[in-house]
Amino acid sequence: MSIVEVKVPQLSESVAEATMLTWKKKAGEAVAVDEILIEIETDKVVLEVPAPSAGVLAEIVQPDGATVVADQLIAKIDTEGKASAAAPAAAAPAAAAPAPAAAASATGGSKSDVAMPAAAKLLADNNLKTGDVAGTGKDGRVTKGDVLGAVASGAKPAAAAIPAPVAKPALPQVASPVGSSDLGERPEQRVPMSRLRARIAERLIQSQSTNAILTTFNEVNMAPVMELRKRFQDSFTKEHGVKLGFMSFFVKAAVHALKKYPVINASVDGNDILYHGYFDIGIAVGSPRGLVVPILRNADQMSFADIEKKIAEYGKKAQDGKLGIEEMTGGTFSISNGGTFGSMLSTPIINPPQSAILGVHATKDRAVVENGQIVIRPMNYLAMSYDHRIIDGREAVLGLVAMKEALEDPSRLLFDI
């Protein structure tokens, strides 16, 4: 027997521990080199743990949900072992992996009716039975690859193999108190916070308790940006392979204002004000795990195309849980776009240790007054929250006005005026 240890990967200096999510393999199952065994969640990112060697997962040392630290042993792989069908079968759902005898008696067949544990789950997920898939494993057993191949080729379940649908409540059923039948069913479900959600909560409380937060508002006529975007959309997409969105304009307008009023780009460090000579803009992105804020490094040096490509890349990574710690570390100013969800107005919370954040909202046609006449314009309400400890109202208001002017006359961005 030759044992290879599987350990927790290195975490960043600011991350002390992590939480094990769900093992993708069971003890006794074969694993391929670099196959993902489990994901580990920190308060910033989710890290994938690949198999360092091919073999059999001999032992799972740390179970699902365990708290671990960097370089801690979590599993062992036997590089010379052979996969055992019996060990993981006991842990598989009863409906997903029928016992060999039961499977044979159900069809009057042989060992070819038996599915490997990993394959059994796939069969159940696709409403297939072992008899629907030809097995290529030992003694004709159905393997995971057999099921994947059958599904890809469009295999259909036999009519008898489709179970009657069973309604399952999303929340556990909770009995109503005696004498309270008029209240109806009142189910509850207690779910522990993920590390990321707990970290978000901690940082938001920190922001509100340490910053003197004030918010200033303004409105911007988005017609010039919309016209420019419509005019160059096709050629921009053809040239750069990405669509011209609104966020690149907001990023450019923000950088334009930060250059004029550097204190908005600064941060508090003890009793000092730390002025940054660079512009790292955080873009708030929603993900299945919660809010994340990846950083556009040196945004002042990025073109519109560079910004759009990077935002698209970050959005995809956020959805897939692939954002790295280094991609979310730092930042001198942030932008939160609640308008993508239909928000009309909000007061964004500063992302420490930054001192300001821009909130962007939905653009809607509204009645406004121009030259004494009521006209319809596509308007967007901007909100900038700032730390009043170092940013006075004058700089905050003028900074937001500078963003408004840049958006209402995008040519200002070309000439930096």
Coordinates of C-alpha atoms in Angstrom, one line a residue:
M1 CA 0.0 0.0 0.0
S2 CA 1.3 3.5 -1.0
I3 CA -0.5 6.3 0.8
V4 CA -0.6 9.9 -0.5
E5 CA -1.9 12.6 1.9
V6 CA -4.5 15.2 0.8
K7 CA -4.1 18.4 2.7
V8 CA -5.8 21.8 2.9
P9 CA -4.2 24.2 0.5
Q10 CA -2.4 27.4 1.7
L11 CA -4.8 30.1 2.8
S12 CA -4.1 33.8 2.6
E13 CA -2.5 35.6 5.6
S14 CA -5.8 37.1 6.6
V15 CA -7.6 33.8 6.6
A16 CA -7.1 31.7 9.7
E17 CA -9.4 28.8 9.0
A18 CA -11.9 27.4 6.5
T19 CA -14.9 25.1 6.3
M20 CA -15.2 21.8 4.5
L21 CA -18.1 21.7 2.1
T22 CA -19.3 18.4 0.6
W23 CA -17.0 15.5 -0.4
K24 CA -17.5 14.6 -4.1
K25 CA -16.1 11.1 -3.5
K26 CA -16.7 8.5 -0.8
A27 CA -14.1 6.3 0.9
G28 CA -13.4 3.3 -1.3
E29 CA -14.0 5.1 -4.6
A30 CA -11.4 5.5 -7.3
V31 CA -10.1 9.0 -8.0
A32 CA -8.1 10.4 -10.9
V33 CA -5.2 12.7 -10.6
D34 CA -6.3 16.4 -10.3
E35 CA -9.9 15.3 -9.9
I36 CA -11.7 17.7 -7.5
L37 CA -12.3 15.9 -4.2
I38 CA -14.0 18.7 -2.2
E39 CA -14.4 22.4 -2.0
I40 CA -13.2 24.4 1.0
E41 CA -14.9 27.7 1.9
T42 CA -13.1 30.6 3.5
D43 CA -14.6 34.0 4.4
K44 CA -13.5 35.3 1.0
V45 CA -13.4 32.5 -1.6
V46 CA -14.1 28.8 -2.2
L47 CA -11.0 26.7 -2.9
E48 CA -11.0 23.5 -4.8
V49 CA -8.9 20.6 -3.5
P50 CA -7.7 18.3 -6.4
A51 CA -6.5 14.8 -5.9
P52 CA -2.6 14.9 -5.8
S53 CA -2.5 11.4 -7.2
A54 CA -4.6 8.7 -8.9
G55 CA -5.8 5.8 -6.8
V56 CA -8.5 5.0 -4.3
L57 CA -9.8 7.3 -1.6
A58 CA -8.7 5.2 1.3
E59 CA -9.8 7.4 4.2
I60 CA -11.7 10.7 4.7
V61 CA -10.1 12.2 7.8
Q62 CA -12.2 15.4 8.0
P63 CA -15.9 15.2 7.3
D64 CA -18.3 17.6 5.6
G65 CA -18.7 20.8 7.6
A66 CA -15.4 20.4 9.6
T67 CA -13.4 23.5 10.4
V68 CA -9.8 23.1 9.1
V69 CA -6.6 25.2 8.8
A70 CA -3.9 25.4 6.1
D71 CA -1.9 22.2 5.5
Q72 CA -4.2 20.1 7.7
L73 CA -4.6 16.5 6.7
I74 CA -8.1 15.8 5.4
A75 CA -7.9 12.5 3.4
K76 CA -5.6 9.7 2.3
I77 CA -5.3 8.2 -1.2
D78 CA -4.0 4.7 -1.8
T79 CA -2.2 4.8 -5.1
E80 CA -2.1 1.1 -5.4
G81 CA -5.6 0.3 -4.2
K82 CA -8.6 -0.9 -6.1
A83 CA -12.0 0.7 -5.9
S84 CA -14.5 -1.2 -3.6
A85 CA -18.2 -1.2 -4.7
A86 CA -19.3 -2.4 -1.2
A87 CA -18.0 0.5 0.9
P88 CA -19.6 3.5 -0.7
A89 CA -22.8 1.6 -1.6
A90 CA -23.8 1.6 2.0
A91 CA -23.7 5.4 2.1
A92 CA -25.6 5.9 -1.2
P93 CA -29.3 6.7 -1.1
A94 CA -31.4 3.5 -1.0
A95 CA -33.4 4.5 -4.0
A96 CA -30.4 5.3 -6.1
A97 CA -28.3 2.1 -5.7
P98 CA -30.3 -1.2 -5.5
A99 CA -28.5 -4.2 -4.0
P100 CA -27.2 -6.7 -6.5
A101 CA -29.8 -9.4 -5.6
A102 CA -32.7 -7.0 -5.8
A103 CA -31.5 -5.6 -9.1
A104 CA -31.1 -9.1 -10.6
S105 CA -34.5 -10.3 -9.3
A106 CA -36.2 -7.2 -10.6
T107 CA -35.1 -7.9 -14.2
G108 CA -34.4 -11.6 -14.0
G109 CA -30.9 -10.7 -15.2
S110 CA -27.3 -10.9 -14.1
K111 CA -24.5 -8.8 -12.6
S112 CA -24.9 -6.5 -15.6
D113 CA -27.9 -5.0 -13.8
V114 CA -25.6 -3.7 -11.0
A115 CA -24.5 0.0 -11.1
M116 CA -21.4 1.3 -9.4
P117 CA -22.2 3.8 -6.6
A118 CA -21.2 6.9 -8.5
A119 CA -23.2 5.7 -11.5
A120 CA -26.2 4.9 -9.4
K121 CA -26.7 8.5 -8.3
L122 CA -26.4 9.6 -12.0
L123 CA -29.0 7.0 -13.0
A124 CA -31.4 8.3 -10.3
D125 CA -30.8 11.9 -11.3
N126 CA -31.7 11.1 -14.9
N127 CA -34.6 8.8 -14.1
L128 CA -32.8 5.8 -15.6
K129 CA -32.4 2.2 -14.4
T130 CA -29.4 -0.1 -14.8
G131 CA -31.3 -1.9 -17.5
D132 CA -31.4 1.3 -19.6
V133 CA -27.6 1.5 -19.8
A134 CA -25.1 -1.0 -21.2
G135 CA -22.4 -1.7 -18.6
T136 CA -18.7 -1.8 -19.6
G137 CA -17.3 -2.4 -16.1
K138 CA -16.2 -5.6 -14.5
D139 CA -18.8 -8.3 -14.9
G140 CA -20.9 -5.9 -16.9
R141 CA -21.3 -3.4 -14.1
V142 CA -22.6 0.1 -15.1
T143 CA -20.0 2.8 -14.5
K144 CA -20.2 6.5 -14.2
G145 CA -18.8 6.9 -17.7
D146 CA -21.5 4.5 -19.1
V147 CA -24.2 6.7 -17.6
L148 CA -22.7 10.0 -18.9
G149 CA -22.3 8.5 -22.3
A150 CA -25.9 7.3 -22.3
V151 CA -27.2 10.6 -21.2
A152 CA -25.1 12.4 -23.9
S153 CA -26.5 10.1 -26.6
G154 CA -30.1 10.8 -25.4
A155 CA -31.0 7.7 -23.6
K156 CA -34.6 7.7 -22.4
P157 CA -35.9 6.0 -19.3
A158 CA -38.3 3.1 -19.6
A159 CA -41.9 4.0 -18.8
A160 CA -42.0 1.8 -15.8
A161 CA -38.8 3.4 -14.5
I162 CA -40.3 6.8 -14.0
P163 CA -41.5 7.1 -10.4
A164 CA -44.7 9.0 -9.6
P165 CA -43.8 12.5 -8.6
V166 CA -43.8 13.1 -4.9
A167 CA -44.4 16.5 -3.5
K168 CA -41.6 17.5 -1.1
P169 CA -42.0 20.7 1.0
A170 CA -39.1 23.2 0.7
L171 CA -39.1 23.6 4.5
P172 CA -39.6 20.9 7.2
Q173 CA -43.2 20.5 8.4
V174 CA -43.8 22.1 11.8
A175 CA -46.9 21.1 13.8
S176 CA -49.1 24.1 14.8
P177 CA -49.5 24.7 18.5
V178 CA -52.7 23.3 20.0
G179 CA -55.5 25.8 19.6
S180 CA -53.7 27.8 16.9
S181 CA -55.1 26.0 13.8
D182 CA -56.3 29.4 12.5
L183 CA -52.7 30.4 12.1
G184 CA -52.2 27.7 9.4
E185 CA -48.8 26.1 8.8
R186 CA -45.9 28.1 10.0
P187 CA -42.7 26.2 8.9
E188 CA -39.3 27.3 9.9
Q189 CA -35.8 26.2 8.9
R190 CA -32.6 27.0 10.7
V191 CA -29.5 27.3 8.3
P192 CA -26.0 28.2 9.6
M193 CA -24.4 31.2 7.9
S194 CA -21.7 30.4 5.4
R195 CA -18.3 31.8 6.2
L196 CA -18.7 34.4 3.4
R197 CA -22.1 35.5 4.7
A198 CA -20.7 35.7 8.2
R199 CA -17.8 37.8 7.0
I200 CA -20.1 40.1 5.0
A201 CA -22.1 40.7 8.2
E202 CA -19.0 41.3 10.2
R203 CA -17.6 43.9 7.7
L204 CA -20.9 45.7 7.3
I205 CA -21.2 46.1 11.1
Q206 CA -17.6 47.2 11.2
S207 CA -18.2 49.8 8.5
Q208 CA -21.2 51.3 10.3
S209 CA -19.6 51.3 13.7
T210 CA -16.2 52.8 12.6
N211 CA -17.2 55.2 9.8
A212 CA -19.1 58.4 10.0
I213 CA -21.3 57.5 7.0
L214 CA -23.2 60.2 5.2
T215 CA -24.8 59.9 1.7
T216 CA -25.1 62.5 -1.0
F217 CA -27.5 62.1 -4.0
N218 CA -27.7 63.4 -7.5
E219 CA -29.5 62.6 -10.7
V220 CA -27.9 62.1 -14.1
N221 CA -29.4 62.2 -17.6
M222 CA -28.2 59.0 -19.2
A223 CA -29.3 60.0 -22.7
P224 CA -25.8 61.0 -23.9
V225 CA -24.3 57.7 -22.7
M226 CA -27.2 55.7 -24.2
E227 CA -26.9 57.4 -27.5
L228 CA -23.1 56.9 -27.6
R229 CA -23.5 53.3 -26.6
K230 CA -26.1 52.7 -29.3
R231 CA -24.0 54.4 -32.0
F232 CA -20.9 52.4 -31.4
Q233 CA -22.3 49.1 -30.0
D234 CA -21.9 47.0 -33.2
S235 CA -18.4 48.2 -34.1
F236 CA -17.3 48.0 -30.5
T237 CA -18.5 44.4 -30.1
K238 CA -17.0 43.4 -33.5
E239 CA -13.6 45.0 -32.6
H240 CA -13.3 43.8 -29.0
G241 CA -15.5 40.7 -28.7
V242 CA -17.5 42.1 -25.8
K243 CA -20.5 44.4 -25.5
L244 CA -20.2 48.0 -24.5
G245 CA -22.1 48.2 -21.2
F246 CA -22.9 51.0 -18.8
M247 CA -20.5 50.0 -16.1
S248 CA -17.4 51.0 -18.0
F249 CA -18.9 54.6 -18.2
F250 CA -19.5 54.6 -14.5
V251 CA -16.0 53.4 -13.8
K252 CA -14.5 56.0 -16.1
A253 CA -16.6 58.7 -14.5
A254 CA -15.6 57.6 -11.0
V255 CA -11.9 57.7 -11.8
H256 CA -12.4 61.1 -13.4
A257 CA -13.9 62.4 -10.2
L258 CA -11.3 60.7 -7.9
K259 CA -8.5 62.5 -9.8
K260 CA -10.2 65.8 -9.1
Y261 CA -10.9 65.1 -5.4
P262 CA -8.2 62.6 -4.2
V263 CA -9.5 62.5 -0.6
I264 CA -12.5 60.4 -1.9
N265 CA -9.9 57.8 -3.0
A266 CA -8.1 57.9 0.3
S267 CA -8.5 55.8 3.5
V268 CA -8.1 56.2 7.2
D269 CA -5.1 54.6 8.9
G270 CA -5.2 55.3 12.6
N271 CA -4.9 59.0 12.9
D272 CA -3.5 59.4 9.4
I273 CA -5.1 59.9 6.0
L274 CA -3.6 57.5 3.5
Y275 CA -3.8 59.0 -0.1
H276 CA -3.5 56.5 -2.9
G277 CA -1.7 57.3 -6.1
Y278 CA -3.6 54.6 -7.9
F279 CA -7.2 53.8 -8.7
D280 CA -8.3 50.3 -7.8
I281 CA -12.1 50.2 -8.3
G282 CA -14.1 47.5 -6.6
I283 CA -17.1 46.2 -8.5
A284 CA -19.8 44.7 -6.3
V285 CA -21.0 41.4 -7.8
G286 CA -23.8 39.1 -6.6
S287 CA -23.0 35.4 -6.5
P288 CA -24.7 32.3 -5.3
R289 CA -22.6 32.6 -2.1
G290 CA -23.3 36.2 -1.5
L291 CA -21.9 39.6 -2.3
V292 CA -18.3 39.8 -3.5
V293 CA -16.2 42.8 -4.6
P294 CA -13.5 42.0 -7.2
I295 CA -11.1 44.8 -8.0
L296 CA -10.2 46.5 -11.2
R297 CA -6.5 47.2 -10.7
N298 CA -5.2 50.5 -12.1
A299 CA -8.6 51.3 -13.6
D300 CA -7.3 54.7 -14.8
Q301 CA -5.1 52.9 -17.2
M302 CA -7.8 50.6 -18.6
S303 CA -9.7 51.2 -21.8
F304 CA -13.5 50.8 -22.1
A305 CA -12.9 47.4 -23.6
D306 CA -10.5 46.3 -20.9
I307 CA -13.1 47.3 -18.2
E308 CA -15.9 45.4 -19.9
K309 CA -13.9 42.3 -20.5
K310 CA -12.7 42.3 -16.9
I311 CA -16.2 42.8 -15.5
A312 CA -17.5 40.0 -17.6
E313 CA -14.7 37.7 -16.4
Y314 CA -15.3 38.6 -12.8
G315 CA -19.1 38.0 -13.2
K316 CA -18.5 34.5 -14.6
K317 CA -16.0 33.7 -11.9
A318 CA -18.3 34.9 -9.2
Q319 CA -21.1 32.6 -10.5
D320 CA -18.8 29.6 -10.7
G321 CA -17.2 30.4 -7.3
K322 CA -13.7 30.8 -8.9
L323 CA -12.7 34.2 -7.7
G324 CA -9.3 34.2 -6.1
I325 CA -8.4 35.9 -2.9
E326 CA -6.0 38.2 -4.7
E327 CA -8.8 39.4 -7.0
M328 CA -10.8 40.7 -4.1
T329 CA -8.0 42.2 -1.9
G330 CA -7.5 45.9 -1.7
G331 CA -9.4 48.5 -3.6
T332 CA -9.6 52.3 -3.1
F333 CA -13.2 53.0 -4.1
S334 CA -16.2 50.8 -4.9
I335 CA -19.3 50.9 -7.2
S336 CA -22.5 49.0 -6.4
N337 CA -25.0 48.6 -9.2
G338 CA -28.4 47.9 -7.6
G339 CA -30.0 49.0 -10.8
T340 CA -29.4 45.6 -12.4
F341 CA -32.1 44.3 -9.9
G342 CA -34.4 47.3 -10.4
S343 CA -33.4 49.4 -7.4
M344 CA -34.6 53.0 -7.7
L345 CA -32.6 54.4 -4.8
S346 CA -30.5 53.2 -2.0
T347 CA -27.7 54.2 0.4
P348 CA -24.7 51.9 -0.2
I349 CA -22.5 50.9 2.8
I350 CA -18.7 51.7 2.6
N351 CA -16.4 48.8 2.0
P352 CA -13.6 49.1 4.7
P353 CA -10.9 50.4 4.6
Q354 CA -12.2 52.5 1.7
S355 CA -13.8 55.9 2.5
A356 CA -16.5 56.1 -0.2
I357 CA -18.7 54.0 -2.5
L358 CA -20.9 54.9 -5.5
G359 CA -24.4 53.4 -5.7
V360 CA -25.9 53.2 -9.2
H361 CA -29.6 52.6 -9.8
A362 CA -32.1 51.7 -12.5
T363 CA -32.4 54.2 -15.4
K364 CA -36.0 55.1 -15.9
D365 CA -37.8 57.6 -18.1
R366 CA -38.9 60.5 -15.9
A367 CA -40.3 64.0 -16.3
V368 CA -37.7 66.7 -15.8
V369 CA -37.5 70.4 -16.4
E370 CA -35.1 71.7 -19.1
N371 CA -35.1 75.4 -20.0
G372 CA -38.4 75.9 -18.4
Q373 CA -40.0 73.0 -20.3
I374 CA -41.1 69.6 -18.9
V375 CA -39.5 66.8 -21.0
I376 CA -39.0 63.1 -20.7
R377 CA -35.4 61.9 -20.1
P378 CA -33.8 58.6 -19.0
M379 CA -32.7 59.4 -15.5
N380 CA -30.6 57.6 -13.0
Y381 CA -30.3 58.5 -9.4
L382 CA -26.7 58.3 -8.1
A383 CA -25.9 57.9 -4.4
M384 CA -22.4 58.3 -2.9
S385 CA -21.8 57.3 0.7
Y386 CA -18.7 58.7 2.2
D387 CA -16.7 58.7 5.5
H388 CA -17.3 62.1 7.0
R389 CA -14.3 61.8 9.2
I390 CA -12.0 62.7 6.3
I391 CA -14.4 63.7 3.5
D392 CA -16.2 66.9 3.9
G393 CA -19.6 67.6 2.3
R394 CA -18.0 69.9 -0.2
E395 CA -15.6 67.3 -1.7
A396 CA -18.4 64.6 -1.6
V397 CA -20.9 66.8 -3.4
L398 CA -18.5 68.1 -5.9
G399 CA -17.1 64.6 -6.5
L400 CA -20.6 63.3 -7.3
V401 CA -21.3 66.3 -9.5
A402 CA -18.1 65.6 -11.4
M403 CA -19.3 62.0 -12.1
K404 CA -22.7 63.4 -13.2
E405 CA -21.1 65.9 -15.6
A406 CA -18.8 63.2 -17.1
L407 CA -21.8 61.0 -17.7
E408 CA -23.9 63.7 -19.2
D409 CA -21.1 64.8 -21.4
P410 CA -18.8 61.8 -22.0
S411 CA -16.4 63.8 -24.2
R412 CA -15.1 65.2 -20.8
L413 CA -13.6 61.8 -20.3
L414 CA -11.5 62.1 -23.4
F415 CA -10.0 65.5 -22.4
D416 CA -10.0 64.9 -18.7
I417 CA -11.9 68.1 -17.9

